[in-house]
Amino acid sequence: MYLPEYPLPDERGRFGPYGGRYVPETLMPALEELEAAYRRLRRDPDFLAELEDHLRHYAGRPSPLYFARNLTEAWGGARVYLKREDLNHTGAHKINNTLGQALIAKRMGKHRVIAETGAGQHGVSVATVAALFGLEAVIYMGAEDVRRQELNVFRMELLGAEVRTVTSGTQTLKDATNEAIRDWVTNVEDTFYILGSVVGPHPYPMLVRDLQSVIGLELARQLQEAEGRDTPDAIVAAVGGGSNAIGAFAPFAYRPAEKRPRLIGVEAAGEGLASGRHAASIGAGKRGVLHGSYMYLLYDGDGQILPAHSVSAGLDYPGVGPEHSHYADAGVAEYVAVTDEEALAAFRLLSRAEGILPALESAHAVAYAAKLAPQMGRDQVLVINLSGRGDKDVTEVMRLLGKESR
Amino acid sequence: MNRIHAAFRRARDEGRAAVVPYLTAGYPSLEAYLDTATQLLEFADLMEIGLPYSDPLGDGPTIQRSGEAALRAGVRTADVVALVAALRQRTDKPLLLMTYVNPVFAWGPARFFAAFAEAGLDGVILPDLPPDEDPEVVRAARDAGLATVFLLAPTSTDARIREVVGHTTGFVYTVSVTGVTGARSELPDLAPLVGRIRAQTELPIAIGFGVSGAETARQAARVADGVVVGSALIRKLASGEDPVPLLAEIRRAARVE
C-alpha cells in the first residue's frame, strides 16, 4: 500500500489558481498541524499498513472491476467496465476517505470527530469509522436533509453518532458544512474535522484525493489483468464536490496528454442548465470562494452562494473541488452535465441490464457513458466509476417514477 | 496618521478604549439601519458595517440570522455602498466594512474596493482571508486607499501573528475566544495573547467576539486599545429593543485604568 504523491498542489496548497486556505485565522494553525501530520504519516510504514489492513478486511477492498457484458452489447461500442465502489462497506467510495482520516485523527490524539453530511452517506461513513475506532462523532446535517433522509439519521444514531440539525441558510449540505467549520473553530484543540470531499481548505483537497486514489490505482492494475493494458480509453465519473472522480482520475491525470485516458466528469444538470435549478459548478459557475477554497462555484452577481439542485443529494453542492477546477481549465479532464431525467433513465437501465442498482450520483456517470460508449470503437475500453449503490435512493426513485407514470 | 489610528489615539487621550459597534447593514431594514447606526455613532469611535452574506462561517447565530433577514429583504452590495455614503454624510468617524471574501471576488477586488472607498469607507475587515493567502486582494484594498484589518485568535502562533500584522494597516482585530461571533458572559484572560501581539506591532489592538456588556467591555479595555461589540447590539434589535443604551454603558465601562 502507498499513497501516491502528485505534482500538485504546490506548497501553498494551490492547483493553479485554485484551492488555498480562505478560513478564519483561528483555524490556520490547525490546518498547518494537519498538513504536517499527514505529510509525515503518508510515508509512515505502520500507518500505511494499518490503513491497508482496514481497507482490505473492513471496507472489503479491492473492489471488483466488473466487465459489463450486457451494457457493452446494448451500447454496441466500447467495452464497458464498472469500478464497483458500491460494493465497499457502507455502500460507497466514502469509506476510503473516512478510514484514512479517522486513522490520522487517532494518531494526532484527537478523540472527537465532526463531519458534514448532505444525504447522509458521508455521515454514515464517519459514524461507522467512529464506532470502529471508539471516537466521539458529531454529524451536522441540514434540517431539510434530516427530513428527507430520516433513515440515514437513524443509521448514524444506531452507530453511536450525534446528529445535529442545522437550521441556518438553505438548511442543506453547504450550511451543514458551515456549521461543521464553526464547530471546528470553536473546538479546534481537541477535534478532528473529517471532511467528505475534495473541497475545503488545504490540505483537505490533497488529503481526500490521495486517500481516494486507491480507486484509480486499483483500476489500472485490474485492467492490466483483464485487458493486458493498464490504461482505459475513457473514465467516466460523477462530480459533486468531486471525490470519487478525483480518485479515479488523479492516478492518470498527471501523465503526458498522449498517455492519458479521456477523463470525463459528469455534473448534475438537474432540471437543465437553463432552468437555473442544477448543480453544474464547472458548466455554469464562476470562480469564487466557499468553505475555504477558491474554485468554480454557483453564486449571484453579489457573491451570494446559490442553492444547488439535483435529484441526487450527493451532487447537490454549489461548488466543485479546486483540482477539478484546475483540470477543467487545463483541459486535463472534460466536464459535462446530465439532467435528473437522464440520470433516472440510467438508474433503470443499469438495474435491468446488469442487475445493479446504482446510486443516483453514479447514475449520472452511467447516463453519460450511454451517450459516449456507442461512439467508441469495439476495441476501446470505457470505465464507469460506480461510486455507490442505489439502495438509499429506492424510495426517492419510487416517488419520482410513480409521479411519472400517473 | 490615518483616520483609524487617530480615532484610537483620541479615545486613549480620553482615558478609554475605543468603542467599535458592529451592525449588519440593512438590518432590520435599510432605513432602520441608518437610523440606529446614526444614533450609535454618538457613542462610537469607529463603526463596523457588516455586509450580509449567505454563508458567514465565522459568525454565530445572532449575526447569521440578521444577515439572512437582510438578504431576504433584498439588500444588495450596491445598497450597502449607498449606506456607507449616507453614513459618511453624517460623521467623520472611521467606517470599516466587514465582508467575507466571495462578495469581493464577485465584483472583482478593484471595483469592489473602489466603490466603497468612493462612498467614504476607511477600511475593510476580511474575516475569512488570512492575508498571506491572497496578497492580490490585500493589495487591491490598499490601492483603493482602504486600510486593511485581519483577525488574530488565541490559537495564533507567533509566526502567524508576525505574518498577519505585516499586512495590517488599520488595527489588529483580536478574537477573544476560539469560536464564532456571539455575546458571552465572560471572557478568558486576554493578557497573554495581547502581550504576544504587542511584542510584534505598535498597531492598535481591538478585542472582538464575546463582548456583551459592561463587565466584558471592562475586561477587554484593561488590556486592549479597542472593544468591538456586535451580537449583543443585534440581539437588542432582534427583540425590538433600543441598542443605544447598551453601547453607552459599554463606553462608560471601557475606561482604561
XYZ file of C-alpha atoms in Angstrom:
663
model
C 0.000 0.000 0.000
C 1.201 3.505 -0.741
C -0.315 6.948 -1.031
C 0.684 8.457 -4.358
C 2.453 11.811 -4.462
C 1.381 14.159 -7.228
C 2.950 17.348 -8.616
C 0.013 19.416 -7.345
C -0.985 21.135 -5.145
C 2.024 23.439 -4.819
C 3.446 24.295 -1.397
C 0.726 26.924 -0.925
C -1.999 24.359 -1.464
C -2.890 25.606 -4.942
C -3.870 23.779 -8.087
C -3.077 26.593 -10.489
C -5.094 29.464 -9.008
C -7.495 27.152 -7.175
C -7.529 25.908 -3.612
C -5.773 27.730 -0.796
C -6.951 28.457 2.721
C -9.677 31.058 2.958
C -10.573 30.401 6.575
C -10.868 32.242 9.887
C -7.393 32.778 11.313
C -8.297 30.563 14.289
C -8.021 27.519 12.018
C -4.697 28.318 10.374
C -2.529 26.576 12.990
C -4.834 23.527 12.935
C -4.538 23.268 9.154
C -0.770 23.594 9.352
C -0.703 20.922 12.040
C -2.901 18.587 9.997
C -0.770 19.080 6.915
C 2.420 18.354 8.817
C 0.918 15.248 10.438
C -0.344 13.980 7.106
C 2.934 14.580 5.286
C 4.654 12.548 7.969
C 2.084 9.735 8.107
C 1.810 9.248 4.359
C 5.316 7.805 4.444
C 4.965 6.013 7.768
C 5.006 2.247 7.106
C 2.983 1.480 10.270
C 0.258 3.924 9.348
C 0.107 2.642 5.768
C -0.033 -0.956 6.945
C -2.878 -0.154 9.322
C -4.768 1.678 6.583
C -4.262 -1.143 4.115
C -5.401 -3.721 6.627
C -8.627 -1.818 7.261
C -9.262 -1.134 3.593
C -8.920 -4.832 2.863
C -10.587 -6.519 5.801
C -13.059 -3.885 6.907
C -14.024 -1.963 3.768
C -13.663 -5.034 1.533
C -11.108 -3.760 -0.965
C -10.111 -4.258 -3.646
C -13.484 -3.508 -5.172
C -14.081 -5.503 -8.359
C -13.563 -4.113 -11.844
C -16.536 -5.726 -13.493
C -16.868 -6.234 -17.243
C -20.444 -5.204 -18.038
C -21.194 -7.565 -20.899
C -24.842 -6.664 -21.241
C -24.248 -2.925 -21.309
C -21.407 -3.429 -23.768
C -23.717 -5.354 -26.090
C -26.597 -2.942 -25.629
C -24.496 0.121 -26.422
C -22.633 -1.563 -29.260
C -19.362 0.326 -28.871
C -16.619 0.367 -26.264
C -16.036 -2.479 -23.850
C -17.641 -1.194 -20.662
C -16.277 -1.843 -17.182
C -17.737 -0.822 -13.847
C -15.435 0.004 -10.945
C -17.605 -1.371 -8.158
C -17.163 1.141 -5.321
C -20.780 0.371 -4.461
C -19.584 -2.933 -3.003
C -17.498 -1.298 -0.287
C -18.697 -1.421 3.310
C -21.349 1.313 3.789
C -22.066 1.150 0.076
C -19.904 3.841 -1.460
C -16.397 5.147 -2.033
C -16.715 7.400 1.042
C -15.161 4.794 3.351
C -11.776 5.053 1.569
C -11.516 8.582 2.887
C -13.117 8.243 6.317
C -10.946 5.266 7.301
C -7.835 7.236 6.398
C -8.865 10.418 8.173
C -10.040 8.575 11.293
C -6.660 6.833 11.490
C -4.939 10.206 11.170
C -7.200 11.634 13.910
C -6.256 8.766 16.191
C -2.558 9.278 15.588
C -2.934 13.008 16.235
C -4.527 12.168 19.576
C -7.936 13.655 18.716
C -10.828 11.712 20.190
C -13.692 13.804 18.893
C -14.515 13.896 15.179
C -17.032 16.066 13.375
C -18.368 15.963 9.840
C -20.889 17.490 7.489
C -23.305 15.391 5.525
C -25.856 16.006 2.809
C -27.919 12.921 2.120
C -26.136 11.147 4.920
C -23.676 8.914 3.055
C -20.558 10.622 4.345
C -22.173 10.985 7.759
C -22.917 7.276 7.936
C -19.371 6.528 6.850
C -17.929 8.787 9.558
C -20.276 7.338 12.186
C -19.102 3.895 11.085
C -15.386 4.534 11.482
C -16.012 6.440 14.725
C -17.742 3.346 16.100
C -14.881 1.187 14.872
C -12.160 3.295 16.478
C -14.076 4.402 19.572
C -14.213 8.088 18.645
C -16.929 10.536 19.650
C -18.713 11.677 16.475
C -20.910 14.704 15.833
C -22.505 14.949 12.392
C -24.010 18.177 11.056
C -26.924 17.808 8.685
C -29.280 20.418 7.243
C -32.854 20.361 8.546
C -34.133 19.872 5.012
C -31.904 16.796 4.557
C -32.780 15.426 8.001
C -36.403 15.459 6.883
C -35.679 13.824 3.515
C -33.225 11.234 4.836
C -34.794 10.065 8.066
C -33.389 6.577 7.687
C -29.784 7.752 7.431
C -30.240 9.888 10.539
C -31.359 6.806 12.422
C -28.484 4.824 10.935
C -25.952 7.330 12.249
C -27.599 7.272 15.661
C -27.521 3.477 15.723
C -23.800 3.724 15.075
C -23.453 5.940 18.121
C -23.037 9.344 16.466
C -24.850 12.502 17.470
C -26.677 14.156 14.568
C -27.094 17.918 14.892
C -29.752 19.540 12.763
C -28.707 22.752 11.004
C -31.422 25.346 10.513
C -29.399 28.204 9.021
C -29.335 29.286 5.383
C -30.787 26.808 2.915
C -30.685 24.048 5.571
C -28.757 21.714 3.254
C -25.203 20.425 2.733
C -23.487 23.795 2.329
C -24.991 25.045 5.575
C -24.128 21.803 7.360
C -20.541 22.394 6.196
C -20.601 25.957 7.551
C -21.795 24.621 10.886
C -19.128 21.902 10.976
C -16.492 24.567 10.334
C -17.976 26.708 13.146
C -17.753 23.718 15.484
C -14.155 23.186 14.422
C -13.286 26.855 15.009
C -14.753 26.521 18.500
C -13.318 23.133 19.481
C -10.180 23.088 17.390
C -7.925 21.956 20.223
C -9.452 18.502 20.652
C -11.489 17.974 17.477
C -10.667 16.490 14.089
C -12.804 17.555 11.141
C -13.380 14.631 8.730
C -14.256 16.443 5.517
C -16.098 14.299 2.993
C -14.996 15.557 -0.385
C -12.098 17.131 -2.267
C -13.166 20.594 -1.143
C -12.373 22.800 1.846
C -9.097 24.448 2.806
C -5.687 22.939 2.059
C -4.700 20.199 2.896
C -8.169 18.614 2.586
C -8.428 18.515 -1.233
C -4.994 16.861 -1.329
C -5.649 14.524 1.588
C -9.014 13.291 0.325
C -7.656 12.862 -3.204
C -4.709 10.808 -2.007
C -6.966 8.561 0.064
C -9.414 8.112 -2.828
C -6.627 7.424 -5.333
C -6.875 3.755 -4.407
C -9.775 3.684 -6.892
C -7.688 4.645 -9.917
C -4.617 2.696 -8.849
C -6.630 -0.493 -8.417
C -8.452 0.124 -11.642
C -5.179 0.293 -13.583
C -3.937 -2.945 -12.058
C -7.221 -4.756 -12.620
C -7.471 -3.569 -16.200
C -3.976 -4.862 -16.814
C -5.181 -8.305 -15.753
C -8.393 -8.148 -17.718
C -7.276 -6.459 -20.915
C -3.499 -6.601 -20.879
C -3.196 -2.839 -20.582
C -3.414 -0.543 -17.606
C -4.995 2.454 -19.282
C -8.594 2.616 -20.470
C -9.597 4.921 -23.310
C -12.049 6.785 -21.126
C -13.056 7.031 -17.471
C -16.424 8.496 -16.598
C -17.344 9.573 -13.073
C -19.987 11.710 -11.396
C -18.857 15.021 -9.897
C -20.458 16.850 -6.989
C -17.630 18.029 -4.768
C -15.658 15.527 -6.794
C -14.081 12.920 -4.521
C -14.961 9.713 -6.366
C -13.996 11.286 -9.689
C -10.684 12.590 -8.415
C -9.923 9.129 -7.006
C -10.422 7.618 -10.434
C -8.775 10.450 -12.399
C -5.746 11.576 -10.405
C -3.552 8.492 -10.971
C -3.846 9.180 -14.719
C -4.178 12.965 -14.771
C -0.507 13.905 -14.452
C 0.663 11.748 -17.334
C 1.546 13.362 -20.660
C -1.586 14.019 -22.727
C -0.947 11.196 -25.187
C -0.768 8.611 -22.416
C -3.838 9.855 -20.625
C -7.298 8.348 -20.988
C -10.153 10.712 -21.628
C -11.263 11.758 -18.158
C -14.878 12.817 -18.084
C -16.553 14.310 -15.039
C -20.329 14.348 -15.082
C -22.027 17.151 -13.191
C -25.701 17.319 -12.284
C -27.707 19.391 -14.761
C -30.785 18.977 -12.562
C -33.793 20.310 -14.411
C -31.492 21.668 -17.126
C -28.734 24.300 -17.063
C -31.145 26.904 -18.464
C -33.618 26.309 -15.622
C -31.185 27.610 -13.014
C -32.014 24.509 -10.966
C -28.835 22.472 -11.287
C -25.501 21.750 -9.592
C -23.140 22.251 -12.544
C -20.431 24.382 -10.930
C -17.960 23.957 -13.780
C -20.592 24.001 -16.518
C -22.341 27.126 -15.321
C -20.392 28.596 -12.396
C -17.768 31.252 -11.784
C -14.582 31.323 -9.747
C -15.025 32.137 -6.096
C -14.532 31.023 -2.513
C -16.669 28.670 -0.476
C -15.681 26.632 2.572
C -12.106 27.790 2.451
C -11.243 27.057 -1.146
C -11.049 29.026 -4.401
C -12.919 27.028 -7.042
C -15.767 27.028 -9.533
C -18.927 27.931 -7.720
C -22.556 28.913 -8.168
C -23.236 32.443 -6.931
C -25.129 35.579 -7.888
C -23.781 38.947 -9.016
C -23.062 39.945 -5.411
C -21.261 36.733 -4.474
C -24.152 35.222 -2.512
C -23.976 31.440 -2.885
C -26.859 29.986 -4.878
C -28.658 26.821 -3.836
C -27.717 23.818 -5.950
C -30.269 21.338 -7.205
C -30.044 17.713 -8.229
C -32.217 14.637 -7.911
C -29.092 13.142 -6.377
C -28.423 14.569 -2.926
C -24.738 13.697 -3.187
C -24.262 16.008 -6.169
C -26.325 18.772 -4.617
C -23.386 21.054 -3.760
C -22.815 24.546 -5.224
C -19.056 24.145 -5.675
C -16.533 21.723 -7.149
C -13.108 20.829 -5.803
C -10.107 23.003 -6.719
C -8.311 20.196 -8.516
C -11.284 19.622 -10.813
C -11.450 23.381 -11.391
C -7.820 23.200 -12.468
C -8.329 20.090 -14.630
C -11.175 21.887 -16.397
C -9.087 24.983 -17.195
C -6.038 22.956 -18.204
C -8.035 20.564 -20.374
C -6.846 17.566 -18.367
C -10.408 16.395 -17.912
C -13.685 17.210 -19.635
C -16.802 18.134 -17.712
C -20.291 17.512 -18.980
C -23.703 17.624 -17.331
C -26.601 15.183 -17.220
C -30.182 16.014 -16.212
C -32.256 14.440 -13.447
C -34.351 12.750 -16.089
C -31.348 11.224 -17.883
C -29.939 10.020 -14.565
C -33.230 8.350 -13.672
C -33.320 6.611 -17.038
C -29.772 5.365 -16.437
C -30.746 4.181 -12.954
C -33.418 1.965 -14.520
C -31.166 0.892 -17.370
C -28.340 -0.381 -15.189
C -30.782 -2.093 -12.837
C -32.361 -4.013 -15.698
C -29.273 -4.611 -17.826
C -26.837 -5.766 -15.160
C -28.877 -6.326 -12.019
C -27.059 -3.468 -10.291
C -28.925 -0.584 -8.644
C -26.575 2.408 -8.866
C -26.647 5.390 -6.546
C -28.350 8.327 -8.279
C -24.952 10.060 -8.213
C -23.330 7.185 -10.094
C -26.339 7.009 -12.439
C -25.166 10.366 -13.818
C -21.942 8.711 -14.934
C -23.875 5.809 -16.441
C -26.126 8.264 -18.300
C -23.169 9.966 -19.949
C -21.469 6.650 -20.702
C -24.646 5.671 -22.564
C -24.008 8.582 -24.930
C -20.273 8.044 -25.239
C -19.853 4.264 -25.499
C -21.735 3.828 -28.804
C -19.404 6.389 -30.431
C -16.305 4.473 -29.359
C -14.700 1.538 -31.156
C -15.334 -2.060 -30.089
C -11.665 -2.445 -29.200
C -11.790 0.546 -26.887
C -12.333 0.420 -23.141
C -14.560 2.673 -21.104
C -14.607 2.532 -17.291
C -17.517 3.905 -15.294
C -16.740 4.660 -11.677
C -19.765 3.220 -9.940
C -19.290 5.259 -6.782
C -22.192 3.945 -4.724
C -25.125 1.630 -4.502
C -28.686 2.701 -5.115
C -30.490 1.151 -2.175
C -30.519 4.508 -0.404
C -32.309 6.053 -3.388
C -35.015 3.478 -3.944
C -37.718 5.407 -2.062
C -36.897 8.596 -3.918
C -36.876 6.824 -7.280
C -40.178 5.163 -6.446
C -41.662 8.558 -5.723
C -40.290 10.063 -8.934
C -41.251 7.168 -11.205
C -44.676 6.943 -9.583
C -45.249 10.578 -10.375
C -44.154 9.993 -13.966
C -46.459 7.065 -14.683
C -49.580 8.740 -13.347
C -1.666 59.052 10.695
C -4.837 57.647 9.150
C -8.293 58.353 10.488
C -8.445 54.941 12.165
C -5.275 55.444 14.189
C -6.409 58.964 15.081
C -9.663 57.585 16.486
C -7.806 55.129 18.719
C -5.464 57.915 19.818
C -8.369 60.222 20.685
C -10.094 57.546 22.757
C -6.882 56.859 24.637
C -6.444 60.567 25.322
C -9.897 60.451 26.882
C -8.817 57.530 29.057
C -10.908 54.983 27.212
C -10.589 52.041 24.907
C -12.073 52.873 21.505
C -15.649 51.661 21.116
C -16.440 49.882 17.856
C -20.077 48.855 17.320
C -20.934 46.327 14.608
C -24.278 46.173 12.866
C -25.340 44.091 9.901
C -26.007 46.525 7.061
C -29.635 46.715 6.057
C -30.909 45.001 9.218
C -33.701 45.175 10.157
C -34.271 47.427 7.110
C -32.181 49.921 5.162
C -33.911 52.893 6.837
C -33.894 51.417 10.341
C -30.232 50.507 9.963
C -29.317 54.056 9.038
C -31.257 55.465 11.993
C -29.759 53.053 14.508
C -26.233 53.399 13.154
C -26.521 57.182 13.314
C -27.594 57.034 16.958
C -24.844 54.545 17.830
C -22.246 56.811 16.238
C -22.681 59.238 19.118
C -21.101 56.657 21.448
C -18.761 55.081 18.910
C -15.183 55.875 17.997
C -15.215 53.724 14.873
C -18.085 51.978 13.126
C -18.077 48.445 11.727
C -20.529 47.692 8.926
C -21.297 44.045 8.168
C -22.037 43.087 4.578
C -24.795 40.455 4.681
C -23.557 37.135 3.303
C -25.210 33.807 2.563
C -22.507 31.676 4.186
C -20.966 33.539 7.141
C -18.905 30.710 8.604
C -17.193 32.890 11.186
C -20.426 34.123 12.695
C -22.636 32.769 15.434
C -26.433 32.526 15.231
C -27.226 36.185 16.067
C -25.254 37.710 13.206
C -26.170 34.817 10.875
C -29.876 35.454 11.372
C -29.522 39.203 10.878
C -27.652 38.649 7.614
C -30.227 36.165 6.392
C -33.011 38.618 7.202
C -31.238 41.418 5.343
C -30.708 39.221 2.286
C -34.325 38.054 2.384
C -35.354 41.701 2.435
C -33.352 42.146 -0.776
C -30.280 44.019 0.467
C -27.619 44.085 -2.254
C -23.969 45.111 -2.182
C -24.857 48.335 -4.003
C -27.311 49.188 -1.207
C -24.527 48.813 1.324
C -22.304 51.129 -0.736
C -25.145 53.653 -0.565
C -25.476 53.166 3.208
C -21.775 53.875 3.636
C -22.177 57.063 1.594
C -25.161 58.093 3.719
C -23.262 57.463 6.961
C -20.304 59.386 5.636
C -22.623 62.394 5.195
C -23.377 62.201 8.902
C -19.994 61.526 10.501
C -16.246 61.987 10.253
C -15.604 58.866 12.315
C -13.850 55.923 10.652
C -16.143 53.475 8.869
C -14.994 49.909 8.283
C -16.669 47.231 6.213
C -16.585 43.645 7.414
C -17.016 41.311 4.466
C -16.371 37.713 3.585
C -14.183 37.403 0.542
C -16.601 35.957 -2.032
C -18.616 39.188 -2.448
C -15.247 40.843 -3.173
C -14.482 38.290 -5.900
C -17.981 38.640 -7.326
C -17.439 42.318 -8.163
C -13.719 41.924 -8.686
C -11.466 43.292 -5.919
C -10.593 46.553 -7.717
C -14.194 47.503 -8.495
C -15.480 46.370 -5.095
C -12.970 48.305 -3.020
C -13.079 51.389 -5.256
C -16.873 51.632 -4.918
C -16.699 51.525 -1.123
C -13.707 53.855 -0.929
C -15.525 56.402 -3.079
C -18.524 56.152 -0.754
C -16.247 57.191 2.102
C -15.139 53.923 3.661
C -11.873 53.949 5.625
C -11.025 50.294 5.917
C -12.016 46.725 5.345
C -12.089 43.724 7.690
C -11.739 40.341 5.976
C -12.593 37.528 8.410
C -12.021 34.621 6.031
C -8.896 35.917 4.353
C -5.578 35.161 6.014
C -3.703 37.973 4.265
C -0.750 35.907 3.084
C -3.266 33.641 1.357
C -4.207 36.146 -1.330
C -1.888 39.164 -1.392
C -3.563 40.463 -4.567
C -6.835 41.078 -2.753
C -4.977 42.843 0.038
C -3.107 44.974 -2.499
C -6.345 45.890 -4.265
C -7.818 47.153 -0.977
C -4.693 49.164 -0.281
C -4.652 50.562 -3.849
C -8.194 51.802 -3.341
C -6.974 53.709 -0.303
C -8.538 51.407 2.278
C -6.879 50.328 5.493
C -6.728 46.574 5.994
C -7.771 44.691 9.117
C -7.382 40.957 9.727
C -8.208 38.704 12.615
C -5.912 37.042 15.115
C -7.038 34.348 17.524
C -5.960 32.630 20.733
C -4.611 29.822 18.553
C -2.387 32.176 16.550
C 1.269 31.268 16.754
C 3.932 33.958 16.910
C 4.711 33.209 13.274
C 1.077 33.767 12.288
C 0.961 36.986 14.321
C 4.030 38.274 12.508
C 2.540 37.395 9.128
C -0.845 38.970 9.832
C 0.315 42.230 11.415
C 2.683 42.661 8.482
C -0.353 43.045 6.214
C -2.382 45.169 8.616
C -2.647 48.938 8.263
C -5.793 49.582 10.347
C -5.938 47.830 13.684
C -5.376 44.279 14.877
C -8.728 42.574 15.387
C -8.120 40.102 18.166
C -10.652 37.356 18.664
C -11.161 36.774 22.377
C -12.009 33.068 22.190
C -11.683 30.174 19.798
C -15.097 30.226 18.216
C -17.545 32.301 16.234
C -19.044 35.708 16.940
C -21.566 35.933 19.752
C -22.217 37.585 23.097
C -20.645 35.801 26.073
C -20.991 36.410 29.772
C -17.272 36.352 30.461
C -14.006 36.418 28.574
C -10.860 34.391 29.160
C -7.663 36.059 30.330
C -6.672 38.143 27.327
C -3.354 39.451 28.612
C -1.107 36.664 27.278
C -2.461 36.872 23.733
C -2.468 40.672 23.624
C 1.033 40.642 25.062
C 2.267 38.361 22.304
C 0.721 40.653 19.685
C 2.121 43.827 21.277
C 5.554 42.256 21.142
C 5.306 42.334 17.360
C 3.434 45.509 16.493
C 2.615 49.050 17.534
C -0.743 48.959 15.750
C -3.849 49.466 17.906
C -5.400 46.231 19.148
C -9.153 45.759 19.475
C -10.860 42.817 21.163
C -13.860 41.309 19.466
C -16.163 38.279 19.807
C -17.932 37.825 23.091
C -18.196 41.416 24.344
C -21.726 41.619 25.709
C -21.897 44.403 28.265
C -20.089 46.460 30.889
C -18.200 43.612 32.535
C -16.754 42.091 29.369
C -16.011 45.563 27.965
C -14.148 46.492 31.148
C -12.165 43.287 30.900
C -11.227 43.926 27.257
C -10.382 47.584 27.875
C -7.958 46.549 30.604
C -5.596 45.038 28.031
C -6.580 46.352 24.589
C -6.986 49.658 22.759
C -10.482 48.978 21.488
C -13.606 46.944 22.059
C -15.811 45.579 19.262
C -19.412 44.796 20.129
C -21.781 43.237 17.599
C -24.028 40.336 18.552
C -25.149 41.951 21.804
C -26.384 45.029 19.903
C -28.064 42.949 17.218
C -29.770 40.848 19.873
C -31.355 44.045 21.152
C -32.540 44.943 17.667
C -33.879 41.427 17.103
C -36.009 41.659 20.228
C -37.249 45.137 19.348
C -35.169 46.924 21.980
C -33.031 50.015 21.613
C -29.324 49.063 21.440
C -28.098 52.614 22.134
C -28.176 52.411 25.959
C -26.110 49.217 25.847
C -23.435 50.899 23.751
C -23.455 53.913 26.081
C -22.938 51.563 29.005
C -20.096 49.805 27.233
C -18.458 53.130 26.502
C -18.648 54.097 30.173
C -17.215 50.732 31.187
C -14.352 50.813 28.698
C -12.205 53.069 30.873
C -8.520 52.456 30.798
C -7.433 52.121 34.421
